[in-house]
Amino acid sequence: MNKLSGHHHISMLTKNGKRNNDFYTKILGLRRVKKTVNQDSPSMYHLFYGDLTGAAGTELTFFEMPVAGRTVRGTNAITRIGLLVPSYDSLQYWKNRFQQLEVEHSEITTYAGKDALFFEDHEGLRMVLLNYHDHETPAHWQPWNGSEIPAEYRILGMGTVEITVRYLQRTVDLLKGLFNYTVVAEDEKETVLQSILGEALGEIVVKELEGPSEKPGRGSIHHLALRVANIEELQEWDVKIRGRGLDSTGVVDRYYFQSLYFRDRNGILFEMATDGPGFTVDSTVEDLGKELDLPPFLEEKRAEIEAILEPLD
């Protein structure tokens, strides 16, 4: 039985690529590991931030949509991203940093059984820093030493992801029944599940909320990608997803990884993505994120694409 090995990446919408780049590199201290375009709509940036190489489980990605309006919050949406930090002292460091830089944030509290600091980016994207002190950092996550954030406080990678839905059991049953997640906590309106027992790096909190569905805009979350080892496993999952009566895109070659996409019965968009070949397929580790990288099928349109995009740096 195939087991998912945590989150792969999570993708959001931003109105302005330059401001987005400034927030995630200069305020959060993440590395921009890939500057590319939306392969389905190459007039817009697709920006990736993460660790040294943008390893699976560290990637925050953004589609730039200059026409994006404000998000109208509601149900049937992915509603919060957890980011792991090494210690409780890290939370205190970030609280002070957010205060100095005028980033909206909470007091240090708890979330999903962990010490937590809630905050939002400049577009209202909801996130939470989580204390990961009693766990070993995954071996494939590699710190990037180009950040101004002291090493002992840096963001490590993705943790708990929150999904808010109108019908709780529809999403919970999918994660349990198809993807073999384990329920680690539950009550009438909330269920916490883990793909790797005891690990926040594959944890999902599903909350029930009645009312209208979220209207996505800037600062909204587009989809969550789940990590699979290789294309053979991806093809097996494709069969299982279709066998569940859900529509799947089938395997899509994204050049940096192979993917498939589907929606659950609450309308939540999931992706499943392979680890490889990764972002160094067309760049050295040292040069990741510096230049505009395009998949081979878009290379002949480079001049046209570059003429449309606004410089980030």
XYZ file of N, CA and C in Angstrom, residues 69-295:
681
model
N -8.759 40.376 -7.489
C -9.437 41.206 -6.504
C -9.178 40.683 -5.108
N -9.920 41.206 -4.158
C -9.726 40.739 -2.787
C -10.404 39.390 -2.593
N -9.880 38.619 -1.678
C -10.490 37.350 -1.309
C -11.678 37.598 -0.388
N -12.798 36.961 -0.689
C -13.951 36.989 0.216
C -13.953 35.653 0.940
N -13.595 35.676 2.199
C -13.398 34.435 2.940
C -14.709 33.680 3.125
N -14.583 32.355 3.132
C -15.752 31.507 3.294
C -15.324 30.074 3.492
N -16.223 29.169 3.187
C -15.937 27.752 3.384
C -15.521 27.116 2.060
N -15.239 25.808 2.103
C -14.779 25.052 0.927
C -13.530 25.675 0.317
N -12.506 25.819 1.173
C -11.248 26.437 0.753
C -10.122 25.945 1.660
N -8.908 26.016 1.140
C -7.714 25.814 1.970
C -7.444 27.153 2.640
N -7.409 27.180 3.965
C -7.526 28.454 4.675
C -6.319 28.860 5.517
N -5.335 28.005 5.696
C -4.166 28.412 6.483
C -2.989 27.486 6.181
N -1.772 28.076 6.215
C -0.543 27.326 5.986
C 0.305 27.361 7.244
N 0.714 26.188 7.718
C 1.659 26.100 8.820
C 3.085 26.044 8.310
N 3.969 26.803 8.951
C 5.398 26.790 8.633
C 6.162 26.429 9.903
N 7.098 25.503 9.787
C 7.800 24.958 10.945
C 9.046 25.770 11.260
N 9.247 26.057 12.546
C 10.459 26.716 13.020
C 11.078 25.866 14.129
N 12.386 26.054 14.421
C 13.093 25.082 15.260
C 12.786 25.089 16.746
N 12.181 26.168 17.280
C 12.095 26.263 18.731
C 11.052 27.292 19.167
N 10.763 27.274 20.459
C 9.890 28.309 21.030
C 10.563 29.676 20.926
N 11.881 29.708 21.123
C 12.612 30.971 20.981
C 12.451 31.546 19.578
N 12.322 30.660 18.585
C 12.099 31.124 17.212
C 10.802 31.910 17.119
N 9.766 31.432 17.788
C 8.485 32.137 17.765
C 8.626 33.528 18.366
N 9.397 33.634 19.445
C 9.612 34.947 20.059
C 10.387 35.860 19.122
N 11.400 35.301 18.432
C 12.159 36.085 17.451
C 11.235 36.619 16.367
N 10.369 35.745 15.832
C 9.481 36.165 14.740
C 8.429 37.150 15.227
N 7.961 36.981 16.440
C 6.994 37.944 16.978
C 7.624 39.341 17.018
N 8.855 39.425 17.479
C 9.548 40.712 17.528
C 9.802 41.255 16.126
N 10.194 40.369 15.216
C 10.465 40.801 13.842
C 9.191 41.319 13.167
N 8.108 40.588 13.339
C 6.834 41.027 12.753
C 6.400 42.380 13.326
N 6.622 42.567 14.607
C 6.257 43.839 15.224
C 7.071 44.980 14.609
N 8.371 44.758 14.439
C 9.247 45.799 13.876
C 8.895 46.104 12.426
N 8.516 45.080 11.668
C 8.254 45.237 10.238
C 6.772 45.454 9.928
N 5.965 45.597 10.968
C 4.531 45.887 10.831
C 3.798 44.807 10.034
N 4.118 43.550 10.360
C 3.403 42.398 9.804
C 2.314 42.004 10.790
N 1.096 41.852 10.302
C -0.014 41.506 11.194
C 0.226 40.144 11.829
N 0.114 40.069 13.168
C 0.414 38.825 13.870
C -0.330 38.785 15.203
N -0.333 37.588 15.798
C -1.005 37.354 17.075
C 0.020 37.318 18.204
N -0.464 37.076 19.399
C 0.411 36.657 20.488
C 0.785 35.193 20.264
N 1.826 34.725 20.930
C 2.178 33.303 20.855
C 1.097 32.510 21.569
N 0.583 31.495 20.898
C -0.535 30.713 21.426
C -0.304 29.249 21.053
N -1.360 28.487 20.863
C -1.213 27.095 20.422
C -2.134 26.834 19.238
N -1.748 25.847 18.439
C -2.546 25.437 17.282
C -2.206 23.983 16.977
N -3.238 23.156 16.850
C -3.059 21.724 16.567
C -2.060 21.086 17.536
N -2.134 21.512 18.797
C -1.301 20.926 19.836
C 0.131 21.415 19.866
N 0.436 22.513 19.155
C 1.810 23.016 19.084
C 1.847 24.496 19.454
N 2.987 24.938 19.985
C 3.203 26.368 20.164
C 3.099 27.043 18.808
N 2.437 28.203 18.757
C 2.103 28.761 17.453
C 2.092 30.287 17.490
N 2.418 30.872 16.325
C 2.327 32.311 16.126
C 1.609 32.549 14.802
N 0.387 33.065 14.879
C -0.401 33.341 13.676
C 0.060 34.662 13.054
N 0.063 34.717 11.715
C 0.372 35.969 11.035
C -0.226 35.943 9.634
N -0.217 37.103 8.985
C -0.716 37.225 7.616
C 0.295 38.005 6.775
N 0.375 37.674 5.493
C 1.224 38.475 4.621
C 0.484 39.754 4.221
N 1.076 40.535 3.341
C 0.538 41.841 2.970
C -0.761 41.744 2.178
N -1.110 40.527 1.714
C -2.357 40.345 0.970
C -3.404 39.564 1.758
N -3.119 39.332 3.040
C -4.096 38.657 3.890
C -4.014 37.142 3.866
N -2.960 36.570 3.266
C -2.784 35.120 3.295
C -2.520 34.687 4.728
N -3.313 33.750 5.217
C -3.240 33.329 6.614
C -2.218 32.215 6.799
N -1.287 32.441 7.724
C -0.237 31.475 8.013
C -0.035 31.360 9.523
N 0.703 30.337 9.922
C 1.008 30.163 11.335
C 2.375 29.495 11.446
N 3.239 30.062 12.282
C 4.527 29.447 12.587
C 4.329 28.449 13.721
N 4.930 27.266 13.582
C 4.727 26.178 14.536
C 6.063 25.693 15.085
N 6.117 25.505 16.385
C 7.327 25.031 17.055
C 7.559 23.553 16.742
N 8.700 23.258 16.116
C 9.034 21.896 15.671
C 10.199 21.328 16.484
N 10.348 21.786 17.717
C 11.570 21.554 18.494
C 11.853 20.090 18.794
N 10.829 19.267 18.915
C 11.047 17.881 19.337
C 11.064 16.902 18.168
N 11.343 17.409 16.966
C 11.376 16.543 15.787
C 12.676 16.754 15.023
N 13.070 15.725 14.301
C 14.257 15.814 13.463
C 13.866 16.351 12.091
N 14.595 17.348 11.620
C 14.301 17.929 10.312
C 14.555 16.885 9.225
N 13.644 16.741 8.250
C 13.844 15.751 7.186
C 15.205 15.915 6.506
N 15.833 14.799 6.173
C 17.187 14.812 5.631
C 17.272 15.543 4.297
N 16.173 15.536 3.513
C 16.236 16.170 2.196
C 16.012 17.682 2.246
N 15.652 18.232 3.423
C 15.555 19.688 3.578
C 16.939 20.231 3.874
N 17.386 21.200 3.080
C 18.719 21.765 3.243
C 18.626 23.274 3.475
N 19.200 23.774 4.544
C 19.090 25.201 4.827
C 19.822 26.043 3.782
N 19.266 27.218 3.535
C 19.895 28.181 2.631
C 20.573 29.245 3.471
N 21.865 29.410 3.262
C 22.628 30.312 4.119
C 22.687 31.743 3.598
N 21.918 32.040 2.552
C 21.875 33.403 2.038
C 20.853 34.284 2.728
N 20.158 33.760 3.710
C 19.125 34.515 4.415
C 19.730 35.364 5.515
N 19.109 36.519 5.786
C 19.552 37.345 6.910
C 19.006 36.843 8.238
N 18.071 35.901 8.201
C 17.503 35.348 9.436
C 18.554 34.459 10.093
N 18.835 34.635 11.381
C 19.794 33.752 12.060
C 19.396 32.283 11.906
N 20.400 31.428 11.727
C 20.150 30.018 11.410
C 19.248 29.338 12.433
N 19.382 29.723 13.697
C 18.627 29.036 14.748
C 17.154 29.413 14.766
N 16.735 30.398 13.938
C 15.341 30.827 13.919
C 14.660 30.621 12.564
N 15.376 30.166 11.564
C 14.853 30.140 10.197
C 13.671 29.190 10.031
N 12.808 29.549 9.084
C 11.707 28.670 8.696
C 12.284 27.428 8.028
N 11.816 26.262 8.456
C 12.354 24.993 7.964
C 11.600 24.485 6.737
N 10.280 24.509 6.807
C 9.462 23.973 5.722
C 8.000 24.015 6.121
N 7.173 23.333 5.330
C 5.728 23.338 5.563
C 5.333 22.409 6.691
N 4.351 22.858 7.461
C 3.762 22.022 8.497
C 2.268 21.856 8.260
N 1.488 21.989 9.324
C 0.046 21.763 9.283
C -0.643 22.688 8.279
N -1.488 22.104 7.435
C -2.297 22.868 6.485
C -3.762 22.739 6.899
N -4.458 23.866 6.914
C -5.870 23.891 7.338
C -6.796 23.973 6.131
N -7.804 23.121 6.129
C -8.820 23.108 5.083
C -10.181 23.292 5.758
N -10.969 24.238 5.278
C -12.295 24.515 5.834
C -13.355 24.113 4.823
N -14.303 23.285 5.248
C -15.274 22.720 4.302
C -16.681 22.745 4.887
N -17.639 22.651 4.000
C -19.040 22.633 4.420
C -19.420 21.257 4.984
N -18.885 20.199 4.393
C -19.217 18.831 4.825
C -17.933 18.130 5.253
N -17.700 18.105 6.556
C -16.447 17.615 7.135
C -16.087 16.214 6.665
N -17.034 15.292 6.755
C -16.701 13.886 6.517
C -16.321 13.603 5.066
N -16.769 14.423 4.135
C -16.408 14.185 2.737
C -14.892 14.254 2.547
N -14.280 15.273 3.138
C -12.837 15.428 2.992
C -12.088 14.479 3.909
N -12.570 14.297 5.129
C -11.919 13.375 6.065
C -11.934 11.953 5.503
N -13.066 11.512 4.976
C -13.173 10.149 4.447
C -12.226 9.935 3.266
N -12.033 10.970 2.444
C -11.099 10.860 1.322
C -9.668 10.688 1.834
N -9.274 11.528 2.786
C -7.907 11.454 3.297
C -7.657 10.137 4.016
N -8.646 9.665 4.780
C -8.496 8.382 5.480
C -8.614 7.198 4.525
N -9.699 7.200 3.760
C -10.040 6.009 2.998
C -9.208 5.796 1.754
N -8.818 6.876 1.092
C -8.042 6.741 -0.135
C -6.549 6.917 0.107
N -6.186 7.924 0.904
C -4.773 8.267 1.041
C -4.134 7.769 2.331
N -4.899 7.036 3.126
C -4.360 6.356 4.307
C -3.824 7.300 5.383
N -4.423 8.485 5.488
C -4.086 9.376 6.599
C -4.635 8.780 7.894
N -3.976 9.099 9.001
C -4.396 8.649 10.330
C -5.019 9.817 11.085
N -6.198 9.589 11.676
C -6.831 10.611 12.524
C -6.116 10.625 13.870
N -5.630 11.809 14.267
C -4.913 11.917 15.545
C -5.680 12.749 16.567
N -6.699 13.474 16.114
C -7.564 14.228 17.034
C -8.841 14.566 16.287
N -9.952 14.587 17.017
C -11.203 14.959 16.346
C -12.254 15.362 17.361
N -13.133 16.246 16.901
C -14.357 16.537 17.615
C -15.439 16.766 16.566
N -16.566 17.293 16.969
C -17.704 17.379 16.061
C -17.417 18.250 14.836
N -16.613 19.299 14.992
C -16.411 20.282 13.928
C -14.978 20.324 13.390
N -14.090 19.449 13.849
C -12.687 19.526 13.435
C -12.013 18.167 13.550
N -11.208 17.821 12.545
C -10.452 16.574 12.558
C -9.015 16.864 12.131
N -8.059 16.313 12.876
C -6.640 16.456 12.551
C -6.138 15.109 12.044
N -5.515 15.132 10.854
C -5.031 13.902 10.223
C -3.560 14.046 9.852
N -2.851 12.930 9.851
C -1.435 12.928 9.487
C -1.149 11.834 8.473
N -0.356 12.174 7.466
C 0.072 11.159 6.498
C 1.235 10.345 7.050
N 2.040 10.966 7.919
C 3.122 10.282 8.625
C 2.841 10.453 10.105
N 2.536 9.383 10.794
C 2.101 9.473 12.180
C 3.154 10.169 13.037
N 2.694 11.175 13.784
C 3.578 11.916 14.671
C 4.297 13.078 14.022
N 4.045 13.315 12.724
C 4.771 14.354 11.990
C 3.849 15.462 11.490
N 4.213 16.701 11.787
C 3.436 17.852 11.315
C 3.653 18.123 9.842
N 4.731 17.596 9.259
C 5.043 17.940 7.876
C 4.081 17.305 6.869
N 3.201 16.430 7.334
C 2.151 15.904 6.478
C 0.780 16.041 7.111
N 0.633 16.996 8.019
C -0.591 17.121 8.815
C -1.598 18.050 8.145
N -2.871 17.666 8.233
C -3.970 18.473 7.720
C -5.038 18.601 8.801
N -5.476 19.821 9.052
C -6.606 20.092 9.934
C -7.813 20.377 9.048
N -8.860 19.587 9.191
C -10.093 19.812 8.432
C -11.136 20.371 9.394
N -11.653 21.569 9.056
C -12.652 22.225 9.893
C -13.966 22.314 9.139
N -15.064 22.201 9.866
C -16.394 22.319 9.254
C -16.931 23.724 9.475
N -17.438 24.335 8.389
C -18.019 25.667 8.464
C -19.129 25.776 7.438
N -20.322 26.122 7.887
C -21.427 26.351 6.967
C -21.316 27.748 6.360
N -22.082 27.967 5.307
C -22.097 29.292 4.700
C -21.601 29.269 3.271
N -21.455 30.447 2.653
C -21.034 30.517 1.255
C -19.581 30.105 1.078
N -19.258 29.603 -0.100
C -17.885 29.231 -0.422
C -17.012 30.468 -0.556
N -15.733 30.288 -0.274
C -14.781 31.383 -0.441
C -14.756 31.855 -1.889
N -14.649 33.166 -2.064
C -14.421 33.748 -3.383
C -12.942 34.075 -3.479
N -12.170 33.317 -4.278
C -10.721 33.488 -4.263
C -10.266 34.792 -4.882
N -9.159 35.302 -4.393
C -8.534 36.514 -4.897
C -7.107 36.551 -4.409
N -6.522 37.747 -4.342
C -5.143 37.853 -3.866
C -5.054 37.344 -2.426
N -4.010 36.593 -2.147
C -3.843 36.037 -0.813
C -4.663 34.788 -0.544
N -5.270 34.217 -1.579
C -6.005 32.965 -1.383
C -5.127 31.785 -1.798
N -5.486 30.606 -1.319
C -4.724 29.387 -1.602
C -5.414 28.628 -2.721
N -4.667 28.339 -3.759
C -5.219 27.705 -4.956
C -5.311 26.191 -4.800
N -4.216 25.559 -4.367
C -4.252 24.108 -4.184
C -3.131 23.651 -3.259
N -3.299 22.458 -2.732
C -2.284 21.775 -1.926
C -1.786 20.574 -2.710
N -0.466 20.460 -2.822
C 0.135 19.315 -3.512
C 0.669 18.312 -2.491
N 0.341 17.046 -2.704
C 0.770 15.952 -1.843
C 1.951 15.239 -2.503
N 2.882 14.787 -1.686
C 4.164 14.275 -2.186
C 4.104 12.770 -2.480
N 4.492 12.407 -3.710
C 4.649 10.994 -4.079
C 6.063 10.791 -4.599
N 6.533 9.565 -4.536
C 7.948 9.294 -4.806
C 8.315 9.413 -6.279
N 7.461 8.886 -7.164
C 7.867 8.784 -8.570
C 6.634 8.663 -9.456
N 6.858 8.617 -10.763
C 5.746 8.601 -11.710
C 4.957 7.300 -11.635
N 5.615 6.202 -11.288
C 4.890 4.926 -11.165
C 3.848 5.000 -10.059
N 4.225 5.572 -8.911
C 3.254 5.748 -7.826
C 2.154 6.727 -8.236
N 2.537 7.770 -8.953
C 1.561 8.760 -9.403
C 0.505 8.110 -10.297
N 0.934 7.239 -11.174
C 0.000 6.540 -12.065
C -0.924 5.614 -11.274
N -0.383 4.982 -10.229
C -1.219 4.130 -9.377
C -2.276 4.962 -8.648
N -1.881 6.134 -8.164
C -2.851 7.008 -7.490
C -3.911 7.496 -8.457
N -3.529 7.737 -9.697
C -4.488 8.172 -10.706
C -5.611 7.149 -10.854
N -5.245 5.893 -10.904
C -6.241 4.817 -11.020
C -7.149 4.797 -9.789
N -6.555 4.953 -8.611
C -7.337 4.905 -7.374
C -8.295 6.092 -7.265
N -7.816 7.264 -7.669
C -8.670 8.460 -7.615
C -9.871 8.297 -8.537
N -9.638 7.839 -9.747
C -10.736 7.608 -10.688
C -11.672 6.517 -10.174
N -11.090 5.511 -9.516
C -11.896 4.436 -8.945
C -12.804 4.914 -7.832
N -12.459 6.053 -7.247
C -13.273 6.657 -6.193
C -14.400 7.492 -6.785
N -14.448 7.585 -8.118
C -15.483 8.370 -8.777
C -15.157 9.835 -8.923
N -13.884 10.186 -8.741
C -13.449 11.574 -8.870
C -12.783 11.790 -10.220
N -12.923 12.977 -10.759
C -12.265 13.310 -12.019
C -10.801 13.646 -11.763
N -9.921 13.115 -12.593
C -8.487 13.395 -12.504
C -8.004 13.918 -13.842
N -7.015 14.802 -13.793
C -6.413 15.287 -15.035
C -5.552 14.233 -15.700
N -5.236 13.154 -14.957
C -4.191 12.258 -15.438
C -2.836 12.909 -15.227
N -1.791 12.196 -15.543
C -0.436 12.688 -15.289
C -0.107 13.839 -16.239
N 0.385 14.936 -15.657
C 0.786 16.130 -16.406
C 2.280 16.349 -16.179
N 3.042 16.546 -17.244
C 4.480 16.791 -17.125
C 4.722 18.272 -16.866
N 5.130 18.616 -15.650
C 5.432 20.003 -15.294
C 6.931 20.297 -15.417
N 7.696 19.424 -16.010
C 9.127 19.558 -16.265
C 9.940 19.417 -14.983
N 9.608 20.169 -13.946
C 10.333 20.071 -12.677
C 9.821 18.907 -11.822
N 8.621 18.451 -12.115
C 8.025 17.276 -11.475
C 6.846 16.832 -12.328
N 6.348 15.642 -12.041
C 5.142 15.127 -12.688
C 3.977 15.305 -11.716
N 2.810 15.633 -12.238
C 1.671 15.965 -11.378
C 0.377 15.354 -11.892
N -0.600 15.311 -11.025
C -1.995 15.164 -11.434
C -2.831 16.016 -10.494
N -4.042 16.379 -10.943
C -4.917 17.263 -10.189
C -6.311 16.660 -10.094
N -6.965 16.889 -8.956
C -8.350 16.455 -8.793
C -8.991 17.293 -7.688
N -10.314 17.312 -7.663
C -11.055 17.977 -6.592
C -11.803 16.941 -5.765
N -11.853 17.188 -4.451
C -12.665 16.321 -3.610
C -14.127 16.760 -3.695
N -15.002 16.132 -2.937
C -16.436 16.402 -3.068
C -16.869 17.695 -2.366
N -15.938 18.380 -1.727
C -16.190 19.746 -1.263
C -15.624 20.779 -2.229
N -15.023 20.316 -3.321
C -14.453 21.229 -4.299
C -13.023 21.653 -4.022
N -12.369 21.047 -3.031
C -10.988 21.391 -2.714
C -10.070 20.819 -3.793
N -9.187 21.673 -4.332
C -8.276 21.235 -5.382
C -6.984 20.694 -4.769
N -6.697 19.444 -5.090
C -5.456 18.801 -4.677
C -4.603 18.514 -5.911
N -3.312 18.570 -5.711
C -2.350 18.090 -6.699
C -1.569 16.964 -6.042
N -1.098 16.031 -6.829
C -0.118 15.055 -6.366
C 1.107 15.247 -7.239
N 2.288 15.329 -6.631
C 3.492 15.686 -7.373
C 4.671 14.824 -6.948
N 5.515 14.499 -7.918
C 6.696 13.680 -7.662
C 7.849 14.538 -7.147
N 8.800 13.892 -6.486
C 9.978 14.602 -5.991
C 10.840 15.143 -7.126
N 10.987 14.360 -8.187
C 11.953 14.733 -9.214
C 11.302 15.083 -10.526
N 12.115 15.605 -11.449
C 13.571 15.780 -11.327
C 14.028 16.951 -10.477
N 13.160 17.893 -10.127
C 13.526 19.006 -9.251
C 13.996 20.229 -10.020
N 14.266 21.287 -9.274
C 14.548 22.588 -9.880
C 15.952 22.705 -10.462
N 16.843 21.770 -10.132
C 18.189 21.832 -10.698
C 18.265 21.173 -12.071
N 17.125 20.765 -12.634
C 17.126 20.169 -13.969
C 17.571 21.180 -15.023
N 17.385 22.483 -14.749
C 17.796 23.505 -15.711
C 18.583 24.637 -15.053
N 19.162 24.362 -13.883
C 19.909 25.402 -13.171
C 20.879 24.740 -12.202
N 21.992 25.405 -11.934
C 22.852 24.962 -10.845
C 22.211 25.366 -9.522
N 22.625 24.731 -8.444
C 22.117 25.096 -7.122
C 22.419 26.563 -6.830
N 23.620 27.004 -7.200
C 24.035 28.379 -6.910
C 23.156 29.407 -7.629
N 22.679 29.070 -8.813
C 21.950 30.036 -9.642
C 20.431 29.903 -9.556
N 19.928 29.027 -8.693
C 18.490 28.839 -8.596
C 17.773 30.162 -8.340
N 16.721 30.408 -9.110
C 15.856 31.544 -8.871
C 16.343 32.876 -9.380
N 17.541 32.921 -9.963
C 18.089 34.210 -10.375
C 17.532 34.677 -11.719
N 17.444 33.773 -12.675
C 16.988 34.119 -14.017
C 15.618 33.500 -14.284
N 14.966 33.959 -15.345
C 13.696 33.373 -15.739
C 13.954 32.027 -16.404
N 13.470 30.955 -15.780
C 13.601 29.612 -16.339
C 12.278 29.206 -16.975
N 12.358 28.618 -18.140
C 11.169 28.175 -18.864
C 11.303 26.707 -19.220
N 10.207 25.953 -19.161
C 10.255 24.570 -19.648
C 10.536 24.580 -21.146
